[in-house]
mmCIF file of N, CA, C and O in Angstrom:
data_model
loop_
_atom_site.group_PDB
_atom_site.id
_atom_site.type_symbol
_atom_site.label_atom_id
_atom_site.label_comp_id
_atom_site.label_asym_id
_atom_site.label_seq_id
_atom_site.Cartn_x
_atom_site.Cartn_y
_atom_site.Cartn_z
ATOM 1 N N UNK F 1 44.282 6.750 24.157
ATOM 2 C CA UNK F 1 43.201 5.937 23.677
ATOM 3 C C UNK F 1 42.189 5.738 24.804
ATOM 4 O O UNK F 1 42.436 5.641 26.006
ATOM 5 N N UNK F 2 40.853 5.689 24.116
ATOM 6 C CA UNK F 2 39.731 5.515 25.504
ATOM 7 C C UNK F 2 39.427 4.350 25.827
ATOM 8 O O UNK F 2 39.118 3.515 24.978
ATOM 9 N N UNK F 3 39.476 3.989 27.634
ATOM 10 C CA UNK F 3 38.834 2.567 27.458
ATOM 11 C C UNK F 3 37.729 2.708 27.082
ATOM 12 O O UNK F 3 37.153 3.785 26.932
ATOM 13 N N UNK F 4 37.110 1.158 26.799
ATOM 14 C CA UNK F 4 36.107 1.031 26.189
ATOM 15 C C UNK F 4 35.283 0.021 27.653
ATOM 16 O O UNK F 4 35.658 -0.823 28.467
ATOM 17 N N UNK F 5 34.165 0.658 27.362
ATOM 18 C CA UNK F 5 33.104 -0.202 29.235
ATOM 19 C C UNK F 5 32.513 -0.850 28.676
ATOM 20 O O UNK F 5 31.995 -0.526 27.608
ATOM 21 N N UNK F 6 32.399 -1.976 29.219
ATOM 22 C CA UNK F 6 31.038 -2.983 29.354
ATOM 23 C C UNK F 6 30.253 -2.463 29.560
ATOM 24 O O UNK F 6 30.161 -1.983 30.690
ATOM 25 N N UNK F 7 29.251 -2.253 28.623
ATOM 26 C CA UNK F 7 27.465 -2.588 28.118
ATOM 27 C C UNK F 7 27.077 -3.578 28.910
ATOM 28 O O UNK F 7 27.771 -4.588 29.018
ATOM 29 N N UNK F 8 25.903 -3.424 29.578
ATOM 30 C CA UNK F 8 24.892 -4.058 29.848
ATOM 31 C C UNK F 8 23.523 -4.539 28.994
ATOM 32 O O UNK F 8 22.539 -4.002 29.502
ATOM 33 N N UNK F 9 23.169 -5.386 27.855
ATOM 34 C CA UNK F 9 22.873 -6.137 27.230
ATOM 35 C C UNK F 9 21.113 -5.617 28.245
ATOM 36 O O UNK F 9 20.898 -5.720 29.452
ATOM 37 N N UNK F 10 20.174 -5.085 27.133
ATOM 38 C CA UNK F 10 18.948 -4.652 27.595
ATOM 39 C C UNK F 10 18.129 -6.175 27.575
ATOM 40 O O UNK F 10 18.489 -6.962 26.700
ATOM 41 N N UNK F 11 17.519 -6.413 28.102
ATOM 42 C CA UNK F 11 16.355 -7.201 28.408
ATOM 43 C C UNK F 11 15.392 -6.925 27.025
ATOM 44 O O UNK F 11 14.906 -5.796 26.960
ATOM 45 N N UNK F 12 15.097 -7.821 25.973
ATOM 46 C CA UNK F 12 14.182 -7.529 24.631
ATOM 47 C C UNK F 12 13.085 -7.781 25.087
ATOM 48 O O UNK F 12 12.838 -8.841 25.663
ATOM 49 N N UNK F 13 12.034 -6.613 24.857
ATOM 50 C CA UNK F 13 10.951 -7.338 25.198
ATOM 51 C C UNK F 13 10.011 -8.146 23.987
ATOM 52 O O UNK F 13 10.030 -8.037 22.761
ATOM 53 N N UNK F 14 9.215 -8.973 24.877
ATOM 54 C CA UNK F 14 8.128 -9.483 24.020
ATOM 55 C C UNK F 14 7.355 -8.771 23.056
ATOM 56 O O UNK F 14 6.929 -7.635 23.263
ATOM 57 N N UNK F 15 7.116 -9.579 21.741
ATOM 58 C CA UNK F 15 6.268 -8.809 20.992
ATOM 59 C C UNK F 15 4.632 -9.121 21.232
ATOM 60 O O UNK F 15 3.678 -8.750 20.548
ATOM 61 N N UNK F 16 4.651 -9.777 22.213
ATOM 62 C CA UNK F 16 3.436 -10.395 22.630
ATOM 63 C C UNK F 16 2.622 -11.565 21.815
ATOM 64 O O UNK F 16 1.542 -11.994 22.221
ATOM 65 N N UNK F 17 3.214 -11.998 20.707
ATOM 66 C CA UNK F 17 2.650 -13.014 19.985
ATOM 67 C C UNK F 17 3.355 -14.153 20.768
ATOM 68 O O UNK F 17 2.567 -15.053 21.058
ATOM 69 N N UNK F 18 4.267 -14.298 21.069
ATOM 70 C CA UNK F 18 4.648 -15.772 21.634
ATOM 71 C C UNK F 18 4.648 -15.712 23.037
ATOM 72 O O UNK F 18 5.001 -14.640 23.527
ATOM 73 N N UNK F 19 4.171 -17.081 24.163
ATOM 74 C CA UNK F 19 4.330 -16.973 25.676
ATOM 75 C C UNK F 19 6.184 -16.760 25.816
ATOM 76 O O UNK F 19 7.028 -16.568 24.940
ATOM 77 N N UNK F 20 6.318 -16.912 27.484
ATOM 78 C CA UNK F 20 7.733 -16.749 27.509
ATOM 79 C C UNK F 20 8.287 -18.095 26.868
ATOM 80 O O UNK F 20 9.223 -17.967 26.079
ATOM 81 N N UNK F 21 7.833 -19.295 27.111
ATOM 82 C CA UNK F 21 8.460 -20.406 26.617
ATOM 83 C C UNK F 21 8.531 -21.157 25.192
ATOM 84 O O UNK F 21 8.850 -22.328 24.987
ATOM 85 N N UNK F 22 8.112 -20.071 24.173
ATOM 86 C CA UNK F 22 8.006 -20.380 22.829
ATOM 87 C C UNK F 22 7.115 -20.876 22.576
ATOM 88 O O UNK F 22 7.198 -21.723 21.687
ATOM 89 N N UNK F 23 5.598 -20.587 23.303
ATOM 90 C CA UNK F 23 4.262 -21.137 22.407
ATOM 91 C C UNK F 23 3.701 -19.614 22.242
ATOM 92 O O UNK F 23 3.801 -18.473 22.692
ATOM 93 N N UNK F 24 2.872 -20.621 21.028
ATOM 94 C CA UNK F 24 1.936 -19.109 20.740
ATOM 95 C C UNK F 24 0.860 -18.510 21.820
ATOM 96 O O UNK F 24 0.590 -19.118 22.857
ATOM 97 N N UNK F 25 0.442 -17.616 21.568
ATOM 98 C CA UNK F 25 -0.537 -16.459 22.416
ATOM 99 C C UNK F 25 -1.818 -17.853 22.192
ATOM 100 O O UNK F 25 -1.930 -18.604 21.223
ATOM 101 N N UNK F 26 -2.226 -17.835 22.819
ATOM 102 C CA UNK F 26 -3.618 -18.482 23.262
ATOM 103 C C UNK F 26 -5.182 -17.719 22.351
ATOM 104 O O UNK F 26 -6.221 -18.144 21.844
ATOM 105 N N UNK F 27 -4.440 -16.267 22.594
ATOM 106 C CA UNK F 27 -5.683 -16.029 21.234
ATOM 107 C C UNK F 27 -5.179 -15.821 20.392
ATOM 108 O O UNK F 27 -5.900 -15.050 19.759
ATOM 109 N N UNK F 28 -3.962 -16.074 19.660
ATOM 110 C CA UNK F 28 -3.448 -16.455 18.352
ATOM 111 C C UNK F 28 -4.191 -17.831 18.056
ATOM 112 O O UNK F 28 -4.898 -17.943 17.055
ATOM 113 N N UNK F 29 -4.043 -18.693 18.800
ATOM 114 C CA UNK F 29 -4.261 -20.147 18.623
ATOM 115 C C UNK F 29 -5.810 -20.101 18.804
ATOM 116 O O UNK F 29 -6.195 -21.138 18.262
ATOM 117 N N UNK F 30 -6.462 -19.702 19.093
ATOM 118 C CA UNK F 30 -7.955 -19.749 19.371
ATOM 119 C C UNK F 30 -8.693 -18.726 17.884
ATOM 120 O O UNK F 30 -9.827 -18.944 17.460
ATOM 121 N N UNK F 31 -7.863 -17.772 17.368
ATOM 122 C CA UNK F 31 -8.474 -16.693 16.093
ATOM 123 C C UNK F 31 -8.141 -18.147 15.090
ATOM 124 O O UNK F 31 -8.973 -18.385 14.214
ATOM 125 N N UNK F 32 -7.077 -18.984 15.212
ATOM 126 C CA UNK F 32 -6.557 -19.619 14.047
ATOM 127 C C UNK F 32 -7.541 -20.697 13.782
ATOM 128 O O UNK F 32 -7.883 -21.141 12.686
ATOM 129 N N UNK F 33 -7.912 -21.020 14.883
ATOM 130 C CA UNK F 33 -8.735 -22.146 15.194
ATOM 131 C C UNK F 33 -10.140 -22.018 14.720
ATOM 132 O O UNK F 33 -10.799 -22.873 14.129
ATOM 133 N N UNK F 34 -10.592 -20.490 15.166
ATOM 134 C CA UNK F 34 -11.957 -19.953 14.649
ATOM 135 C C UNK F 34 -11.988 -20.119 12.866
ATOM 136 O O UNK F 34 -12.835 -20.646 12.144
ATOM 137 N N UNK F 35 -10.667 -19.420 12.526
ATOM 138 C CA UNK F 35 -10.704 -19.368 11.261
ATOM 139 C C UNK F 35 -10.958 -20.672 10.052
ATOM 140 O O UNK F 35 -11.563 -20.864 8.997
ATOM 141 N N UNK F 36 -10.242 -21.231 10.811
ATOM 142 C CA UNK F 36 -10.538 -22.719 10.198
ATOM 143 C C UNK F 36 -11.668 -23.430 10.129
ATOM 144 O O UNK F 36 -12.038 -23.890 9.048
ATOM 145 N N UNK F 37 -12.425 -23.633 11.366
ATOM 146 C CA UNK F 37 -13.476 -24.211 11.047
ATOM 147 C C UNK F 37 -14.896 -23.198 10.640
ATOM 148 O O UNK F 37 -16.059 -23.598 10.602
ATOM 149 N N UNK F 38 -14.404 -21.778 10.355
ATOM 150 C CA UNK F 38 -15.670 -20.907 9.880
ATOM 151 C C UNK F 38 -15.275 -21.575 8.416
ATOM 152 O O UNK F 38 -16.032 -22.396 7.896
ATOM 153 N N UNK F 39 -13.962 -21.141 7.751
ATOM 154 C CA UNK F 39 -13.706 -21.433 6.443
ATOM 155 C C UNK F 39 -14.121 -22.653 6.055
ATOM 156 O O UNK F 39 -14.477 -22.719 4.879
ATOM 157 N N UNK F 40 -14.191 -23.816 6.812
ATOM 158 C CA UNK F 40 -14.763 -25.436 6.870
ATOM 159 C C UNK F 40 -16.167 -25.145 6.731
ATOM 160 O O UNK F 40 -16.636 -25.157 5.592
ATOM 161 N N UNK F 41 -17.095 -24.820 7.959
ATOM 162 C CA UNK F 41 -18.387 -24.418 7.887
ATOM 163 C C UNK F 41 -18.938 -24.078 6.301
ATOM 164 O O UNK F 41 -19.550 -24.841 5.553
ATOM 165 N N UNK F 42 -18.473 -22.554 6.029
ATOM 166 C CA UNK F 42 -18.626 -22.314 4.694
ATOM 167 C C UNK F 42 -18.275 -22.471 3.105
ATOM 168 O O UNK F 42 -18.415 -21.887 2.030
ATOM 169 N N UNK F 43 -17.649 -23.818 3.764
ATOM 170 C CA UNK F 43 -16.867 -24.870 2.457
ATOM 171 C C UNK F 43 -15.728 -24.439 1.145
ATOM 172 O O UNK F 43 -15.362 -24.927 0.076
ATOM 173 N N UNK F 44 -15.358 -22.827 2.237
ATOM 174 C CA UNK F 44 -14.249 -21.708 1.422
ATOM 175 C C UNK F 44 -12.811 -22.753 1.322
ATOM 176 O O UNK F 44 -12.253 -23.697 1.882
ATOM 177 N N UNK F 45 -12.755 -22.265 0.729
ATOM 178 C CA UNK F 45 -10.754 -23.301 0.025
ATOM 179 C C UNK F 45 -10.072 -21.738 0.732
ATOM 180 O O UNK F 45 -10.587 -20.621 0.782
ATOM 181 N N UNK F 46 -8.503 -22.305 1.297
ATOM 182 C CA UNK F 46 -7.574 -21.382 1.980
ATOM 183 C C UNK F 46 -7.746 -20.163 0.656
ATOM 184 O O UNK F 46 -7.895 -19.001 1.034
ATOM 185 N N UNK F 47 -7.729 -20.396 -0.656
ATOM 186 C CA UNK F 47 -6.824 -19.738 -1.626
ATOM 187 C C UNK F 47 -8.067 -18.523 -1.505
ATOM 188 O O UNK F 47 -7.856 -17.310 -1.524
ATOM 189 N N UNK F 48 -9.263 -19.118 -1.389
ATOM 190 C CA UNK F 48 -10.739 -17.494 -1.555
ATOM 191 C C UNK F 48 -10.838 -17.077 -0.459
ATOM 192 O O UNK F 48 -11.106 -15.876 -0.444
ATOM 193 N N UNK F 49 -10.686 -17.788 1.029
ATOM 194 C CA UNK F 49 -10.459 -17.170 2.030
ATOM 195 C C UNK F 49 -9.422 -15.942 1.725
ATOM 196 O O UNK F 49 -9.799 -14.781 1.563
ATOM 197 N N UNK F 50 -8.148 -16.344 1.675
ATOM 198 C CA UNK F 50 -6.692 -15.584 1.617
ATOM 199 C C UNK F 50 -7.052 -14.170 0.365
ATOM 200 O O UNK F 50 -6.538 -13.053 0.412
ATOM 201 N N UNK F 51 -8.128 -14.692 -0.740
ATOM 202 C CA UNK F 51 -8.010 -13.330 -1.267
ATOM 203 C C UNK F 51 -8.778 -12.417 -0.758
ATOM 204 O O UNK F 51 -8.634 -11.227 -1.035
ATOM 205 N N UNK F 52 -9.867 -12.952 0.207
ATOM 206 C CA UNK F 52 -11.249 -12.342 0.758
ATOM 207 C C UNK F 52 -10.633 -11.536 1.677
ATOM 208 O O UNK F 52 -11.080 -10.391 1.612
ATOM 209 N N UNK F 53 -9.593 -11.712 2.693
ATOM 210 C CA UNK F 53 -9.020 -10.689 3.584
ATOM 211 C C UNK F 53 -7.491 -10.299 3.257
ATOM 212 O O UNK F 53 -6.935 -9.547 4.058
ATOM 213 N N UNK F 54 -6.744 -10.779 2.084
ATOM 214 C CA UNK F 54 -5.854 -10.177 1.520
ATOM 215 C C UNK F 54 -4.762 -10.473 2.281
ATOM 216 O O UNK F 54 -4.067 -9.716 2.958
ATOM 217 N N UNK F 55 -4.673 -11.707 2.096
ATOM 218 C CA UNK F 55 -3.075 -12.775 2.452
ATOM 219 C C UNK F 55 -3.110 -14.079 1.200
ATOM 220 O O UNK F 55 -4.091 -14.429 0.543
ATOM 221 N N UNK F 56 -2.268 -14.409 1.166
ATOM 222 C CA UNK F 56 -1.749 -15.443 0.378
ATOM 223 C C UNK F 56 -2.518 -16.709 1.182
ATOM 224 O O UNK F 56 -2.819 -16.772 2.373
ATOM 225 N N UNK F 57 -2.735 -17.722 0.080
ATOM 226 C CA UNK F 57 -3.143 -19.102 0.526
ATOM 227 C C UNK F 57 -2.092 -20.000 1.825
ATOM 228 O O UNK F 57 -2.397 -20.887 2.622
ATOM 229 N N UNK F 58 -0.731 -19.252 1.550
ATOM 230 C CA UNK F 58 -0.190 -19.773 2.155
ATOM 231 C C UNK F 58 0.133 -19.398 3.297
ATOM 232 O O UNK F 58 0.648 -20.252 4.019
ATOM 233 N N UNK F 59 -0.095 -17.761 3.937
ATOM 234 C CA UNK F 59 -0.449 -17.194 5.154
ATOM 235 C C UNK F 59 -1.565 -17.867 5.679
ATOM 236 O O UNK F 59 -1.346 -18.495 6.715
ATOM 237 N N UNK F 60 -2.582 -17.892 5.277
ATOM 238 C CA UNK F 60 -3.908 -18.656 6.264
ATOM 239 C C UNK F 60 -3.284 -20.350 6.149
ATOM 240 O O UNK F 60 -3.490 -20.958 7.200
ATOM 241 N N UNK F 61 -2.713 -21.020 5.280
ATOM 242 C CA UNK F 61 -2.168 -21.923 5.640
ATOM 243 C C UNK F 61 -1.218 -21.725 6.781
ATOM 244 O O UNK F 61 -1.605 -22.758 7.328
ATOM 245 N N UNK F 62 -0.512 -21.380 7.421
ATOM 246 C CA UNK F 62 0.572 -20.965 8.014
ATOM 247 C C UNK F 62 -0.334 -20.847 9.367
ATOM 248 O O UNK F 62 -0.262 -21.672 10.277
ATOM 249 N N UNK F 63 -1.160 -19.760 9.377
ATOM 250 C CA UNK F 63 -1.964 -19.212 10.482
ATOM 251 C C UNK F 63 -3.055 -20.301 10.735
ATOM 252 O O UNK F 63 -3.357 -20.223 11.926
ATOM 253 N N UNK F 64 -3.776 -21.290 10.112
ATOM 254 C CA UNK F 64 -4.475 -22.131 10.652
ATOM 255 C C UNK F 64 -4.177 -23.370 11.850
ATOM 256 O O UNK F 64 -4.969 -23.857 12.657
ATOM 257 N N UNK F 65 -2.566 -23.698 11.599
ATOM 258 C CA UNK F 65 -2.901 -24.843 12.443
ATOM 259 C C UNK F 65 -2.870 -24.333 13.829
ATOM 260 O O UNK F 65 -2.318 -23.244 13.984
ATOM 261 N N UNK F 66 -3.332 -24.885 14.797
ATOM 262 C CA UNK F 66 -3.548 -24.675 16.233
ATOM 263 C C UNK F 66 -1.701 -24.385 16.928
ATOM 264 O O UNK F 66 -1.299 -23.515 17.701
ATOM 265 N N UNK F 67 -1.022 -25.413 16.307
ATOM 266 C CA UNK F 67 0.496 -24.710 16.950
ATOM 267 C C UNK F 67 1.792 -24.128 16.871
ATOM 268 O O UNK F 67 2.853 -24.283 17.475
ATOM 269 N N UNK F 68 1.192 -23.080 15.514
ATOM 270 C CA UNK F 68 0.917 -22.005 15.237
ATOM 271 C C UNK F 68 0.668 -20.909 15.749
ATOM 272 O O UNK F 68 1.537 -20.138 16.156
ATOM 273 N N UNK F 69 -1.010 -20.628 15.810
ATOM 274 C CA UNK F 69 -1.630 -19.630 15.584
ATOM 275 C C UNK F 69 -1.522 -18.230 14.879
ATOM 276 O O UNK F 69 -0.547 -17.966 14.176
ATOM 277 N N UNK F 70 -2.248 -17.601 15.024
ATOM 278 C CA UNK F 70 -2.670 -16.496 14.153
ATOM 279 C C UNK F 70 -2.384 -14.943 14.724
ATOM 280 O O UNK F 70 -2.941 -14.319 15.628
ATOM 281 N N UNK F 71 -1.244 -14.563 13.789
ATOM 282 C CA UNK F 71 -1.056 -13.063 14.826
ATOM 283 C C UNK F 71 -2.629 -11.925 14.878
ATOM 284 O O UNK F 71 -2.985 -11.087 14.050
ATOM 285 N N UNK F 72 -3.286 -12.339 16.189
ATOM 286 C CA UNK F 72 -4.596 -11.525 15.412
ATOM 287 C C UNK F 72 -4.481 -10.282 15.329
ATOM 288 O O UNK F 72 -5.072 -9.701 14.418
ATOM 289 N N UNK F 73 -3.573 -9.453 16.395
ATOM 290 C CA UNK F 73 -3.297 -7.992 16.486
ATOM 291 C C UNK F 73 -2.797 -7.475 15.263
ATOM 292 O O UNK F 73 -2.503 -6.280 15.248
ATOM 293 N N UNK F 74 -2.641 -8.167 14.214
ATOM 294 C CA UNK F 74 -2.335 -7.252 13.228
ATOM 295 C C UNK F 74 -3.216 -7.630 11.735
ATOM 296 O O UNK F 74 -2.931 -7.258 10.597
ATOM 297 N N UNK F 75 -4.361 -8.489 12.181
ATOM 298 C CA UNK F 75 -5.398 -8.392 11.322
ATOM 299 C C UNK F 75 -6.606 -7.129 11.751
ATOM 300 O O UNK F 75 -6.976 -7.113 12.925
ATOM 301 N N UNK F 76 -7.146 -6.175 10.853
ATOM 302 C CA UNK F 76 -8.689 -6.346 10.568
ATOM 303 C C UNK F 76 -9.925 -6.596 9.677
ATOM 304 O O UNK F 76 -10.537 -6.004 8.788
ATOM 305 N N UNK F 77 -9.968 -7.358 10.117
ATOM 306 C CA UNK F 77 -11.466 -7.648 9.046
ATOM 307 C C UNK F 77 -12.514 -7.334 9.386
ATOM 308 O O UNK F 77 -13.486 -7.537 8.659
#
C-alpha cells in the first residue's frame, strides 16, 4: 500500500472584489455610490434602472448600499 504525503494547502487568491480584511474594493463602493445618486438625480425607481442595464431590482438593490458595493468589473454599460 502507498503512503499517502501531506499536501501543502495553496494560498487562494483574491478575486479582487473584496480588500484582504473583508471590505469591499473602494471602486466597488464608489460605482455603487455613483449609481445611486445618478438613479436619485434622474428620479429612476431600482426596478427601471435594473431593467435598463439588465439585473433584477434586487441586484442594484444589493449593489447600491455603500457597504456593499458594486462588482464593477463585471458590468458594461
Amino acid at each position: 500500500m502507498a503512503k499517502k504525503t501531506a499536501t501543502k494547502a495553496k494560498p487562494r487568491k483574491s478575486s479582487g472584489r473584496m480588500a484582504s480584511k473583508g471590505f469591499p474594493n473602494p471602486i466597488d463602493v464608489h460605482v455603487g455610490q455613483r449609481m445611486r445618486q445618478r438613479r436619485a438625480l434622474l428620479g429612476m425607481s431600482q426596478t427601471t434602472l435594473g431593467d435598463a442595464i439588465g439585473l433584477t431590482f434586487q441586484q442594484v438593490q444589493k449593489y447600491e448600499p455603500v457597504l456593499t458595493g458594486c462588482p464593477a468589473a463585471g458590468y458594461s454599460i
